[in-house]
Short mmCIF file of C-alpha atoms and ligand atoms in Angstrom, two decimals:
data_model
loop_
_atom_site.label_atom_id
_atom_site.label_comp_id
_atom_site.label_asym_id
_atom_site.label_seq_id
_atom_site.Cartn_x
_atom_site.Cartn_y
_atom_site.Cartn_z
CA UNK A 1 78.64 159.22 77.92
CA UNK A 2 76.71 156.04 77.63
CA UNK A 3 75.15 154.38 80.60
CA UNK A 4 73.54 151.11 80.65
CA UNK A 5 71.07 150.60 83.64
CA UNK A 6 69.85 146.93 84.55
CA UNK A 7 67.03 147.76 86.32
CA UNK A 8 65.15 150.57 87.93
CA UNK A 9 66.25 152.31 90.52
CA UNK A 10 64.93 154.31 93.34
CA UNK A 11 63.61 158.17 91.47
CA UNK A 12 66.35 160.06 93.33
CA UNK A 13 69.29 157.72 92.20
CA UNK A 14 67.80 157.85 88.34
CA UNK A 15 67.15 162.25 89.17
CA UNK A 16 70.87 162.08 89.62
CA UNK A 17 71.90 160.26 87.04
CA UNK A 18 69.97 160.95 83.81
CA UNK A 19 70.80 164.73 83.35
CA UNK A 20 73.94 163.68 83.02
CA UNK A 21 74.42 161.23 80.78
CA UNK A 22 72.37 159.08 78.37
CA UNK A 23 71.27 156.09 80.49
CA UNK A 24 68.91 153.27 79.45
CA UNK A 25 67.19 151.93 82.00
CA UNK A 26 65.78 148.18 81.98
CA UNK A 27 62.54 148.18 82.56
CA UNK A 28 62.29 144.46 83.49
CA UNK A 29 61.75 142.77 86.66
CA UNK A 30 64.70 139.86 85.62
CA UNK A 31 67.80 140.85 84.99
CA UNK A 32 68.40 141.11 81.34
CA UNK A 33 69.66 138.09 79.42
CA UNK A 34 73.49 137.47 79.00
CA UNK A 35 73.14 138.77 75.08
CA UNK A 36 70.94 141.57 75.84
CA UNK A 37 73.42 142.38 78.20
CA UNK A 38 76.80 142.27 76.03
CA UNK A 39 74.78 144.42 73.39
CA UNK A 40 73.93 146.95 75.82
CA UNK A 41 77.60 146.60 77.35
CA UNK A 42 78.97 147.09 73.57
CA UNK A 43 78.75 150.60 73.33
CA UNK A 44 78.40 151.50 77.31
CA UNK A 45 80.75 153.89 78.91
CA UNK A 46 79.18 152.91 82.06
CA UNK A 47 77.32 149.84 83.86
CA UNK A 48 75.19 150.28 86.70
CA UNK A 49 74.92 146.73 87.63
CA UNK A 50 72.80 144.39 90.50
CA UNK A 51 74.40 141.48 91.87
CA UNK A 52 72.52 139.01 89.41
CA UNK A 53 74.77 140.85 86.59
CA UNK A 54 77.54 138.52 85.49
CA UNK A 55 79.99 140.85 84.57
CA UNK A 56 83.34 138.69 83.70
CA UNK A 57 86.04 139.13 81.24
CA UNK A 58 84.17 138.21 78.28
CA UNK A 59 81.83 141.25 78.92
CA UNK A 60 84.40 143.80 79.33
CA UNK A 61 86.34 142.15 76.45
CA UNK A 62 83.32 143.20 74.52
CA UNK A 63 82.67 146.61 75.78
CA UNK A 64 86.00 148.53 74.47
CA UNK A 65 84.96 151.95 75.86
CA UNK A 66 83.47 150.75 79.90
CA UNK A 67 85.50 152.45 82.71
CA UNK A 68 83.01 151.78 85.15
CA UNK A 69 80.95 149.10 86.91
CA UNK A 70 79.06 150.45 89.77
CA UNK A 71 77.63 147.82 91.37
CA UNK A 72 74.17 148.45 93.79
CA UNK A 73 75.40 146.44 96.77
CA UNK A 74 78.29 145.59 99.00
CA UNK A 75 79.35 142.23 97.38
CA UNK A 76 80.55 142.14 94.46
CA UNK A 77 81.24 138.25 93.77
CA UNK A 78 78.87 139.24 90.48
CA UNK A 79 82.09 141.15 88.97
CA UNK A 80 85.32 139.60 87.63
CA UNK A 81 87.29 142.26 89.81
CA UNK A 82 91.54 141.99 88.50
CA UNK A 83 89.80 141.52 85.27
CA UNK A 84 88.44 145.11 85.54
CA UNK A 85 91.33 146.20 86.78
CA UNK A 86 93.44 144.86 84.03
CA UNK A 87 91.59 147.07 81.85
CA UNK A 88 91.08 150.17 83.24
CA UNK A 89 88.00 149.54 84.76
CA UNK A 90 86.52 150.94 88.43
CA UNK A 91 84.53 149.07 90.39
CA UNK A 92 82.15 150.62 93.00
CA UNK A 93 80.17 149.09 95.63
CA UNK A 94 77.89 150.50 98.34
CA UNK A 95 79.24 149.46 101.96
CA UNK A 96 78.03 150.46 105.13
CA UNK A 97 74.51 152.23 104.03
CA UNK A 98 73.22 148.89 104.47
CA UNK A 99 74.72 147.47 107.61
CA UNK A 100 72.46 148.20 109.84
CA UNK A 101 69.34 147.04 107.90
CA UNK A 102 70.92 143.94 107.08
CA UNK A 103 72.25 143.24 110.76
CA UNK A 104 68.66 143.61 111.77
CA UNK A 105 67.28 140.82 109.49
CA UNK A 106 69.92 138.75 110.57
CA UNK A 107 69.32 139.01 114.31
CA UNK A 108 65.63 138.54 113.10
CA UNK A 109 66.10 135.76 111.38
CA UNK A 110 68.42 134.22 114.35
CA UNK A 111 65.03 134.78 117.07
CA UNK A 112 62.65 133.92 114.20
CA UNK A 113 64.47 130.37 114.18
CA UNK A 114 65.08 129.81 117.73
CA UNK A 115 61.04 130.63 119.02
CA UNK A 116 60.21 128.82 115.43
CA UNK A 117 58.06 131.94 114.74
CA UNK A 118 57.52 131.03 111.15
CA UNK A 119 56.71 127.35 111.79
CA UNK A 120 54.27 128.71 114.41
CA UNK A 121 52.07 130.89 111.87
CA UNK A 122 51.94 127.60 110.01
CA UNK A 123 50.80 125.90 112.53
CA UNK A 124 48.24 128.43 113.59
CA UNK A 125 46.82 128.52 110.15
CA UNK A 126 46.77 125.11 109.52
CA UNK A 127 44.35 124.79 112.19
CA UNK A 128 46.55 123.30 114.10
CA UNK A 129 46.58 125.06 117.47
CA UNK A 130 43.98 123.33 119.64
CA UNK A 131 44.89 124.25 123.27
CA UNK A 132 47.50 126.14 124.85
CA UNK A 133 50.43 122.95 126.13
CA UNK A 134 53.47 122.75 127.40
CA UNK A 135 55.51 121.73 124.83
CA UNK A 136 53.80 123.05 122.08
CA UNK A 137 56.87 124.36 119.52
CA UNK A 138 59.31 124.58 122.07
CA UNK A 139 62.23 126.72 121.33
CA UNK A 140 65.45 128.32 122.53
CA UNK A 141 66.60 130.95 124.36
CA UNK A 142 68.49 133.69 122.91
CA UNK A 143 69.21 135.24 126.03
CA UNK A 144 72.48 134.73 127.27
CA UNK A 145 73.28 132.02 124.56
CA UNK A 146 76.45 131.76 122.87
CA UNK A 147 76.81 133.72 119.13
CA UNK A 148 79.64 132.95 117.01
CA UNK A 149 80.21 135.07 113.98
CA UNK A 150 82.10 133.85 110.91
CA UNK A 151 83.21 137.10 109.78
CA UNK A 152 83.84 140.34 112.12
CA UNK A 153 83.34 143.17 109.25
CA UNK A 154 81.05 145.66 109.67
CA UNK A 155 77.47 143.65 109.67
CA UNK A 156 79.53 141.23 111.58
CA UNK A 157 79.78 144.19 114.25
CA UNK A 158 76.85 145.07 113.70
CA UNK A 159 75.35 141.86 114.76
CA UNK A 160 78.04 141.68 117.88
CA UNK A 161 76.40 144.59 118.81
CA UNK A 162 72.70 143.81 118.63
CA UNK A 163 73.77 140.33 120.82
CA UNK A 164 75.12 142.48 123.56
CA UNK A 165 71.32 143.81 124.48
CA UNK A 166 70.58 140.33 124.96
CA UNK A 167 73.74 139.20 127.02
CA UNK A 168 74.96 136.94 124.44
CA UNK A 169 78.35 135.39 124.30
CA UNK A 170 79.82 136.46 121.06
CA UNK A 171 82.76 134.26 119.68
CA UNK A 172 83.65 135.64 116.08
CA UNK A 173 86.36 133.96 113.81
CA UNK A 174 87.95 136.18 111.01
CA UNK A 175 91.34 135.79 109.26
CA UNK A 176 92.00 139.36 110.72
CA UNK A 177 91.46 139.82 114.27
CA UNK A 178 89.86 143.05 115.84
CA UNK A 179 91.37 144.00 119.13
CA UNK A 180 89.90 147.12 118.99
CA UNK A 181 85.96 145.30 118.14
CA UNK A 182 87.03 142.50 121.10
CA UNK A 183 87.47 145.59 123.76
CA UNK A 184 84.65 147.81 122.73
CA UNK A 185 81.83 144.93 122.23
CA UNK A 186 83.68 141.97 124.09
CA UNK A 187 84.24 139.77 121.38
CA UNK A 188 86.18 136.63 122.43
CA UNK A 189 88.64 136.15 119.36
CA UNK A 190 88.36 131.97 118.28
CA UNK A 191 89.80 129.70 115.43
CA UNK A 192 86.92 128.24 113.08
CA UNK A 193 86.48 125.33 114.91
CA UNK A 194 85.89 126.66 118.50
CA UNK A 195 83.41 128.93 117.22
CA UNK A 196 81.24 125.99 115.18
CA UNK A 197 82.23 123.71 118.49
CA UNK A 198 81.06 125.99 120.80
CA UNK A 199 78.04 128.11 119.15
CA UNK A 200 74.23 128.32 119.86
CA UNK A 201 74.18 130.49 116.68
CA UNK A 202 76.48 130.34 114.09
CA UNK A 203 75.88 133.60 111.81
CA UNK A 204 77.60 134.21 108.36
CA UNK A 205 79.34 137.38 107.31
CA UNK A 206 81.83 136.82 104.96
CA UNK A 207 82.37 137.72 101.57
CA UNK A 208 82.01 135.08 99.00
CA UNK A 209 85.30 134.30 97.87
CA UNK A 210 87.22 130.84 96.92
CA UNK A 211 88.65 130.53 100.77
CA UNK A 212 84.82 130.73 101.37
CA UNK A 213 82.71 128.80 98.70
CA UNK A 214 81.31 125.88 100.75
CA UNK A 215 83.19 127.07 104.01
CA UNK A 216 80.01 125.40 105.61
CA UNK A 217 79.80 121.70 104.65
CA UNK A 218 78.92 118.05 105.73
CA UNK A 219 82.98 118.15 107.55
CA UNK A 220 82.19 121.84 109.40
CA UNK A 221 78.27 121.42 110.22
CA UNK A 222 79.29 118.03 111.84
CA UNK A 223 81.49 120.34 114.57
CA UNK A 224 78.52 122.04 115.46
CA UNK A 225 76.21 121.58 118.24
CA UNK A 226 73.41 119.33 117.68
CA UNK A 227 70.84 122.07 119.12
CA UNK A 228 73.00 124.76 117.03
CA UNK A 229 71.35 127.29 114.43
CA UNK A 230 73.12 128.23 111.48
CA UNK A 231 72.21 131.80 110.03
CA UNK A 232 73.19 132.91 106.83
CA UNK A 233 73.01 136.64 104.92
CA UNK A 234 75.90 136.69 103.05
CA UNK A 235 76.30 135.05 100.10
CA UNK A 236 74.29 131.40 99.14
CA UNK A 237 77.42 129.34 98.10
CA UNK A 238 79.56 129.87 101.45
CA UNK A 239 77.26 127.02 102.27
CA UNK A 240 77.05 123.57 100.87
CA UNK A 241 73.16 123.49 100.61
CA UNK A 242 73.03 119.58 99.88
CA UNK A 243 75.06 119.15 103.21
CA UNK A 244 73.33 121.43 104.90
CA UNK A 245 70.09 119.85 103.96
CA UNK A 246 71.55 116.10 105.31
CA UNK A 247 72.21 117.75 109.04
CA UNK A 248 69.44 119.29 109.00
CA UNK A 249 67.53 116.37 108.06
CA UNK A 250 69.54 113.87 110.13
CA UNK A 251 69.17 116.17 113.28
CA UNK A 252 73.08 116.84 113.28
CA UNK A 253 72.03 120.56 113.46
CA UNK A 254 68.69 122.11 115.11
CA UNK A 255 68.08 124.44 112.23
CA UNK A 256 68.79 127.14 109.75
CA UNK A 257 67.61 130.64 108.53
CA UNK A 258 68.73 131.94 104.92
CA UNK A 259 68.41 134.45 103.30
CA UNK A 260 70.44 133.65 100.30
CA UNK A 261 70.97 130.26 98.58
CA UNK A 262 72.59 128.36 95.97
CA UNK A 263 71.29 129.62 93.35
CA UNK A 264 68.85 132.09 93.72
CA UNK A 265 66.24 132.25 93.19
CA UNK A 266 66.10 128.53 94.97
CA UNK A 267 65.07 125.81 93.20
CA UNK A 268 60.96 124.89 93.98
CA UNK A 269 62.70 121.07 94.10
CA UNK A 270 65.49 121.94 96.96
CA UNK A 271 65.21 119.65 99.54
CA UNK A 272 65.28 122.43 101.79
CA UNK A 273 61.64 123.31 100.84
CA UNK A 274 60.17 120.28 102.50
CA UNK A 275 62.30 121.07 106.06
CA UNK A 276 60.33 122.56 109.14
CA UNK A 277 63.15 123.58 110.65
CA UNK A 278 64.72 125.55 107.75
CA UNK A 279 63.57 129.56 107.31
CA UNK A 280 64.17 130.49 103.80
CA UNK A 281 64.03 134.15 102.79
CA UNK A 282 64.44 135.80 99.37
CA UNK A 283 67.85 137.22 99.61
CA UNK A 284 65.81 140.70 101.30
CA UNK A 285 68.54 141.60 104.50
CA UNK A 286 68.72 145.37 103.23
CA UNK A 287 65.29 145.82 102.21
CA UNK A 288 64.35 148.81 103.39
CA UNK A 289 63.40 151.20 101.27
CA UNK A 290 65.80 154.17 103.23
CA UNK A 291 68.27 151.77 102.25
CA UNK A 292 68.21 150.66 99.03
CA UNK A 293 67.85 154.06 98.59
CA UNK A 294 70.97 155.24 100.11
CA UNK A 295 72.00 152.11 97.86
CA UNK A 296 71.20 153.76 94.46
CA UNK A 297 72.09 156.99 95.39
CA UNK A 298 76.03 155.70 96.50
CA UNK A 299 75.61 153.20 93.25
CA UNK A 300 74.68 157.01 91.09
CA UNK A 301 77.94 158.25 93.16
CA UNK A 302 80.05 155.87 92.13
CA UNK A 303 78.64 155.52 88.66
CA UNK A 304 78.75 159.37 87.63
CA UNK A 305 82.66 159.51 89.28
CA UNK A 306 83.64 156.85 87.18
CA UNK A 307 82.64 158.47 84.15
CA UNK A 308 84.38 161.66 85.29
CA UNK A 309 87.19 159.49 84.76
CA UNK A 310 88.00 159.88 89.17
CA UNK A 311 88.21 157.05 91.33
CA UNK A 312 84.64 156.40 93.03
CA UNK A 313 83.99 157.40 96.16
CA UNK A 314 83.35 153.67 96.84
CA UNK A 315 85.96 151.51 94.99
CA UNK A 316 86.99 148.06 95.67
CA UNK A 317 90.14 148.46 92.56
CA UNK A 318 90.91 152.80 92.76
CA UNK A 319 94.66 151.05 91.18
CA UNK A 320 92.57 150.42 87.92
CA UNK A 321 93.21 154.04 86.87
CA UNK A 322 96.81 153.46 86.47
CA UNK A 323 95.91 150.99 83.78
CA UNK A 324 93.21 153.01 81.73
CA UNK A 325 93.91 152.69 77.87
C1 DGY B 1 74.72 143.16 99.09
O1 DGY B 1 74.62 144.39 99.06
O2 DGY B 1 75.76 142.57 98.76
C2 DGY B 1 73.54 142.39 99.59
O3 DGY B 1 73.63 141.05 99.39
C3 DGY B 1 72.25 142.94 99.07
O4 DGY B 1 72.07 144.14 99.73
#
């Protein structure tokens, strides 16, 4: 069995792995090019992919012997899914190892932007802190604010849960609605609207899919409160980055914290750059290194089932196997 690796990974995911099969593993820091990748694809029984790995129909059409792509992270927007299952193909992904990590960035990102934390080291270090005042970088509370979710899955939870130590309001909108999650964590269940209307904190977690692409533009911002805080760890192109940049701009939101853009890496030209009241991270919400390497080790999992020719422990298409060649 052939395995094609693009990148390293974690030494227990690779200890797993390697004995058995014959994996190459790329070495680089960047994701290998788009022809590197269809010549290491050609003769691959296996992919273990990142979500910068474009893996569409083309790919697969050129890889006549893959059965799996096991992808090392929860979304898997990167992967051309009913065109893997058209041929055969699994798909893993690794949920829930990470959703606790990743709710934690969020909420940090959420109090980072509402005490302006990161605007604050700049200030200090820009010598710009010359006596203690009374309106010096004045924020807003998190305590007892209102928290709307766009998305109630499990970082959305996860998040619901972290506002409830800090006697939030949480309003979530989702296209399915969680009784259960509304009881346990009192959740108040909203349409889209009421939760952008009605929101200190708007936070993102959805899965990037075409309902979602640009969910978040000049129309939906413009609903939210002008003090309002929009947080984003999900995926970059849920939000329309040029509108986002107008309201934040034109004060028709207070500010925003991302950790993941359109594209990523951002562009050293965005706009967004030159904002003070816009926290840009690089895409890091489950960096922790227990997590990424539960990450690798579910990705291994999923890989090494795959090529068993089972359905993956974690598999967003297990009906592919009825359509293997
Ligand atoms: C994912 O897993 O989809 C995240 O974006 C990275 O952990």
């Amino acid at each position: 069995m052939q395995v094609f690796i693009t990148r390293r990974l974690p030494q227990p995911a690779l200890d797993k792995i390697l004995p058995e099969c014959d994996a190459e593993v790329w070495q680089d820091e960047l994701p290998p090019p788009r022809d590197v990748l269809l010549e290491k694809a050609r003769d691959a029984d296996g992919l273990l992919t990142l979500l910068t790995d474009k893996i569409d129909a083309a790919l697969m059409d050129a890889a006549p012997r893959l059965r799996v792509v096991s992808n090392c992270a929860v979304g898997f927007d990167n992967i051309d899914v009913p065109a893997a299952t058209q041929r055969g193909i699994v798909v893993g992904n690794t949920p829930g190892v990470l959703t606790e990590t990743t709710a934690d960035f969020a909420f940090a990102l959420l109090l980072a932007a509402a005490r302006r934390v990161v605007e604050g080291d700049r200030f200090t270090r820009a010598g710009r802190w010359k006596t203690w005042g009374l309106t010096v970088l004045l924020g807003q509370d998190v305590y007892g604010a209102t928290l709307g979710l766009i998305g109630l899955g499990r970082i959305g939870a996860a998040m619901a849960r972290r506002a409830r130590g800090f006697e939030m309001r949480v309003l979530y909108y989702d296209p399915v609605r969680r009784e259960d999650l509304e009881n346990a964590l009192g959740l108040t269940y909203a349409d889209l609207d009421t939760v952008l209307r009605e929101s200190d904190f708007v936070s993102i977690h959805t899965p990037l899919t075409p309902a979602t692409r640009h969910l978040i533009n000049a129309a939906t911002l413009a609903k939210m409160k002008r003090t309002a805080i929009l947080v984003n760890t999900a995926r970059g192109p849920i939000v329309d980055q040029a509108a986002l940049y107008a309201a934040l701009r034109d004060g028709v939101i207070a500010g925003a914290a991302l950790d993941v853009t359109d594209p990523e890496p951002i562009a050293l030209n965005d706009p967004l750059l030159t904002l003070e009241n816009c926290i840009l991270a690089p895409h890091i919400a489950s960096a922790s290194i227990a997590t990424r390497t539960k990450m690798a080790m579910m990705a291994a999992d999923n890989l090494l089932a795959g090529l068993r020719g089972e359905i993956p422990p974690n598999c967003v298409n297990p009906e592919a196997l009825r359509n293997r060649r």
